Amino acid sequence: MTFSPDDWAAIRLTLELAATTTAVLLLLGTPVAWWLARTPSRLKAVVGAVVSLPLVLPPTVLGFYLLVLLGPNGVGGQLTQALGLGLLPFSFPGLVVASVLYSTPFVVQPLQQAFEAIGTRPLEVAATLRAGPWDTFFAVVLPLARPGFVTATILGFAHTVGEFGVVLMIGGNIPDKTRVVSVQIYDHVEALEYAQAHWLAGGMVVFSFLVLLALYASKARRSYVG
């Protein structure tokens, strides 16, 4: 037994979704994580709670409200239609939006921790050398926070690969368009095709193990070097 053409299509779509989501999250999550790590604002707790909400919120709840918000009668849906983008539910862009929101804490939190671990001393030294904010960030902060970026990338990608409830709610089950691996496994089980489900589910287990192995090996290597 091997993967069927539908299985391969689901795998390809899942990897494409995970790569796109991770790239968007690194782009948007970095300034959020930097603000959370550096701000003395009283809003820090509120923003931090919002960022962490997907950790405790059932994915179907998030998917449901996204479906309402981005639907034809929702504020988001009316905005995307006015901009000529159409409706996002049951489309790949809709999957990206849902995945970005659902995987946010898995990217922002490691980055925030990495930024907080840098402390203020390197920033003060850079300031004495007359380095501007952008120069300081790219020349000092990013190299020092590299382990956090590695962790955030791995966790963001892996978490997106394993999503089910939120992508099913916002994307449905459209072949070659929104059917990802987790939904394909569900379809196999519903059709009593356990052999095919075993192949995909086993692949997910191996993938998850390798991701965690790489993550812990990276941390152990940094601890040894340190």
Short mmCIF file of C-alpha atoms in Angstrom, two decimals:
data_model
loop_
_atom_site.label_atom_id
_atom_site.label_comp_id
_atom_site.label_asym_id
_atom_site.label_seq_id
_atom_site.Cartn_x
_atom_site.Cartn_y
_atom_site.Cartn_z
CA MET A 1 0.00 0.00 0.00
CA THR A 2 1.31 3.45 -0.94
CA PHE A 3 -0.03 6.98 -0.98
CA SER A 4 -2.83 7.62 -3.45
CA PRO A 5 -2.89 10.67 -5.77
CA ASP A 6 -5.37 12.30 -3.37
CA ASP A 7 -2.97 11.64 -0.48
CA TRP A 8 -0.09 13.26 -2.35
CA ALA A 9 -2.27 16.24 -3.20
CA ALA A 10 -3.16 16.63 0.49
CA ILE A 11 0.51 16.35 1.50
CA ARG A 12 1.54 18.97 -1.06
CA LEU A 13 -1.19 21.35 0.05
CA THR A 14 -0.31 20.84 3.72
CA LEU A 15 3.36 21.62 3.16
CA GLU A 16 2.46 24.67 1.09
CA LEU A 17 0.10 25.88 3.82
CA ALA A 18 2.67 25.29 6.57
CA ALA A 19 5.44 27.09 4.67
CA THR A 20 3.21 30.08 3.84
CA THR A 21 1.83 30.31 7.37
CA THR A 22 5.29 30.13 8.95
CA ALA A 23 6.65 32.85 6.66
CA VAL A 24 3.71 35.16 7.43
CA LEU A 25 3.97 34.50 11.15
CA LEU A 26 7.70 35.26 11.25
CA LEU A 27 7.06 38.50 9.39
CA LEU A 28 4.13 39.61 11.55
CA GLY A 29 5.06 37.91 14.80
CA THR A 30 8.56 39.35 15.11
CA PRO A 31 7.48 42.96 15.80
CA VAL A 32 4.73 41.71 18.13
CA ALA A 33 7.21 39.57 20.08
CA TRP A 34 9.70 42.46 20.23
CA TRP A 35 7.03 44.80 21.56
CA LEU A 36 5.95 42.26 24.18
CA ALA A 37 9.56 41.73 25.25
CA ARG A 38 10.41 45.43 25.56
CA THR A 39 7.26 47.38 26.38
CA PRO A 40 6.37 48.62 29.88
CA SER A 41 2.80 49.26 28.73
CA ARG A 42 -0.12 48.04 30.82
CA LEU A 43 -1.56 46.58 27.62
CA LYS A 44 1.20 43.98 27.56
CA ALA A 45 -0.87 41.54 29.61
CA VAL A 46 -3.89 42.01 27.37
CA VAL A 47 -1.92 41.56 24.15
CA GLY A 48 -0.08 38.57 25.60
CA ALA A 49 -3.38 36.96 26.56
CA VAL A 50 -4.79 37.51 23.06
CA VAL A 51 -1.67 36.00 21.49
CA SER A 52 -1.90 32.96 23.78
CA LEU A 53 -5.65 32.47 23.37
CA PRO A 54 -5.35 29.74 20.68
CA LEU A 55 -3.50 27.58 23.23
CA VAL A 56 -6.68 27.13 25.27
CA LEU A 57 -9.42 27.91 22.77
CA PRO A 58 -10.96 24.91 20.97
CA PRO A 59 -9.98 25.12 17.30
CA THR A 60 -13.59 24.64 16.22
CA VAL A 61 -14.56 27.75 18.19
CA LEU A 62 -11.88 29.81 16.46
CA GLY A 63 -12.88 28.33 13.10
CA PHE A 64 -16.54 29.08 13.68
CA TYR A 65 -16.00 32.74 14.52
CA LEU A 66 -13.61 33.13 11.60
CA LEU A 67 -16.28 31.63 9.36
CA VAL A 68 -18.79 34.18 10.65
CA LEU A 69 -16.34 37.09 10.45
CA LEU A 70 -15.09 36.26 6.95
CA GLY A 71 -18.47 35.15 5.58
CA PRO A 72 -20.65 37.26 3.25
CA ASN A 73 -22.41 38.97 6.18
CA GLY A 74 -19.32 39.43 8.34
CA VAL A 75 -17.21 42.56 8.61
CA GLY A 76 -14.18 40.78 7.21
CA GLY A 77 -16.15 39.24 4.36
CA GLN A 78 -17.66 42.56 3.36
CA LEU A 79 -14.20 44.15 3.43
CA THR A 80 -12.58 41.48 1.25
CA GLN A 81 -15.45 41.70 -1.21
CA ALA A 82 -15.18 45.49 -1.35
CA LEU A 83 -11.46 45.11 -2.08
CA GLY A 84 -12.21 42.69 -4.90
CA LEU A 85 -10.69 39.71 -3.09
CA GLY A 86 -13.92 37.72 -2.85
CA LEU A 87 -14.72 35.57 0.16
CA LEU A 88 -11.91 33.80 2.02
CA PRO A 89 -13.79 30.83 3.53
CA PHE A 90 -13.33 27.56 1.62
CA SER A 91 -10.23 28.86 -0.13
CA PHE A 92 -6.47 28.52 0.36
CA PRO A 93 -6.07 32.17 1.51
CA GLY A 94 -8.76 31.46 4.09
CA LEU A 95 -6.73 28.50 5.33
CA VAL A 96 -3.69 30.75 5.65
CA VAL A 97 -5.60 33.34 7.69
CA ALA A 98 -6.97 30.65 10.03
CA SER A 99 -3.60 28.93 10.37
CA VAL A 100 -1.79 32.20 11.11
CA LEU A 101 -4.21 33.00 13.93
CA TYR A 102 -4.19 29.47 15.34
CA SER A 103 -0.38 29.08 15.26
CA THR A 104 0.46 32.58 16.50
CA PRO A 105 1.55 31.62 20.04
CA PHE A 106 3.88 28.91 18.73
CA VAL A 107 5.89 31.59 16.91
CA VAL A 108 5.45 34.71 19.04
CA GLN A 109 6.20 33.13 22.42
CA PRO A 110 9.62 31.61 21.47
CA LEU A 111 10.60 34.90 19.85
CA GLN A 112 9.49 36.88 22.90
CA GLN A 113 11.51 34.63 25.19
CA ALA A 114 14.56 34.97 22.95
CA PHE A 115 14.27 38.76 22.90
CA GLU A 116 13.84 38.92 26.68
CA ALA A 117 16.93 36.72 27.17
CA ILE A 118 19.10 39.26 25.33
CA GLY A 119 18.66 41.83 28.07
CA THR A 120 19.48 45.51 27.79
CA ARG A 121 23.29 45.43 27.89
CA PRO A 122 23.89 44.62 24.17
CA LEU A 123 21.40 47.32 23.18
CA GLU A 124 23.13 49.88 25.39
CA VAL A 125 26.52 48.99 23.91
CA ALA A 126 25.12 49.38 20.39
CA ALA A 127 23.68 52.77 21.35
CA THR A 128 27.06 53.97 22.62
CA LEU A 129 28.48 53.06 19.19
CA ARG A 130 25.80 55.28 17.63
CA ALA A 131 23.98 52.41 15.99
CA GLY A 132 20.45 53.26 14.89
CA PRO A 133 17.41 51.21 15.92
CA TRP A 134 17.36 49.25 12.65
CA ASP A 135 21.11 48.63 12.71
CA THR A 136 20.87 47.46 16.31
CA PHE A 137 18.01 45.12 15.55
CA PHE A 138 19.56 43.49 12.48
CA ALA A 139 23.19 43.48 13.61
CA VAL A 140 22.74 42.72 17.32
CA VAL A 141 19.27 41.46 18.17
CA LEU A 142 18.69 39.04 15.30
CA PRO A 143 22.01 37.16 15.69
CA LEU A 144 21.53 36.86 19.45
CA ALA A 145 17.91 35.73 19.03
CA ARG A 146 18.73 33.17 16.32
CA PRO A 147 17.87 30.14 18.53
CA GLY A 148 14.46 31.64 19.18
CA PHE A 149 13.86 32.04 15.45
CA VAL A 150 14.85 28.43 14.84
CA THR A 151 12.45 27.23 17.54
CA ALA A 152 9.65 29.49 16.31
CA THR A 153 10.08 28.29 12.73
CA ILE A 154 10.05 24.63 13.68
CA LEU A 155 7.07 24.91 16.03
CA GLY A 156 5.07 27.15 13.69
CA PHE A 157 5.58 24.84 10.73
CA ALA A 158 4.89 21.63 12.67
CA HIS A 159 1.81 23.01 14.40
CA THR A 160 0.32 24.11 11.09
CA VAL A 161 0.91 20.66 9.60
CA GLY A 162 -1.05 19.08 12.45
CA GLU A 163 -4.08 21.40 12.36
CA PHE A 164 -7.52 19.86 11.91
CA GLY A 165 -10.51 21.57 13.51
CA VAL A 166 -9.82 25.14 12.46
CA VAL A 167 -8.89 24.26 8.86
CA LEU A 168 -11.93 22.01 8.51
CA MET A 169 -14.25 24.77 9.75
CA ILE A 170 -12.84 27.54 7.56
CA GLY A 171 -11.70 25.49 4.57
CA GLY A 172 -14.07 22.58 4.36
CA ASN A 173 -12.98 19.50 2.46
CA ILE A 174 -12.29 20.51 -1.15
CA PRO A 175 -9.80 18.28 -3.03
CA ASP A 176 -6.65 20.08 -4.28
CA LYS A 177 -7.89 23.30 -2.68
CA THR A 178 -8.47 22.97 1.07
CA ARG A 179 -8.13 19.25 1.89
CA VAL A 180 -5.01 18.94 4.04
CA VAL A 181 -3.46 15.76 5.47
CA SER A 182 -5.42 15.78 8.74
CA VAL A 183 -8.71 16.07 6.83
CA GLN A 184 -7.60 13.37 4.39
CA ILE A 185 -6.96 11.00 7.32
CA TYR A 186 -10.44 11.77 8.62
CA ASP A 187 -11.90 10.98 5.20
CA HIS A 188 -10.09 7.63 5.08
CA VAL A 189 -11.40 6.69 8.52
CA GLU A 190 -14.95 7.69 7.63
CA ALA A 191 -14.71 5.49 4.52
CA LEU A 192 -13.27 2.63 6.65
CA GLU A 193 -10.06 2.81 4.62
CA TYR A 194 -7.85 2.08 7.61
CA ALA A 195 -4.82 0.99 5.61
CA GLN A 196 -4.63 4.35 3.83
CA ALA A 197 -5.28 6.14 7.13
CA HIS A 198 -2.42 4.20 8.72
CA TRP A 199 0.01 5.36 6.04
CA LEU A 200 -0.84 9.03 6.48
CA ALA A 201 -1.19 8.88 10.26
CA GLY A 202 2.09 6.99 10.57
CA GLY A 203 3.76 9.61 8.43
CA MET A 204 2.44 12.31 10.75
CA VAL A 205 3.82 10.44 13.78
CA VAL A 206 7.26 10.13 12.19
CA PHE A 207 7.21 13.78 11.11
CA SER A 208 6.21 14.97 14.60
CA PHE A 209 8.92 12.85 16.23
CA LEU A 210 11.60 14.16 13.88
CA VAL A 211 10.50 17.74 14.51
CA LEU A 212 10.71 17.31 18.28
CA LEU A 213 14.00 15.43 17.98
CA ALA A 214 15.49 18.26 15.94
CA LEU A 215 14.18 20.82 18.42
CA TYR A 216 15.56 19.08 21.51
CA ALA A 217 18.84 18.26 19.78
CA SER A 218 19.25 21.91 18.87
CA LYS A 219 18.59 22.98 22.46
CA ALA A 220 20.99 20.36 23.83
CA ARG A 221 23.72 21.49 21.40
CA ARG A 222 23.28 25.12 22.45
CA SER A 223 23.44 24.16 26.12
CA TYR A 224 26.63 22.18 25.51
CA VAL A 225 28.24 25.04 23.59
CA GLY A 226 27.14 27.50 26.27
#
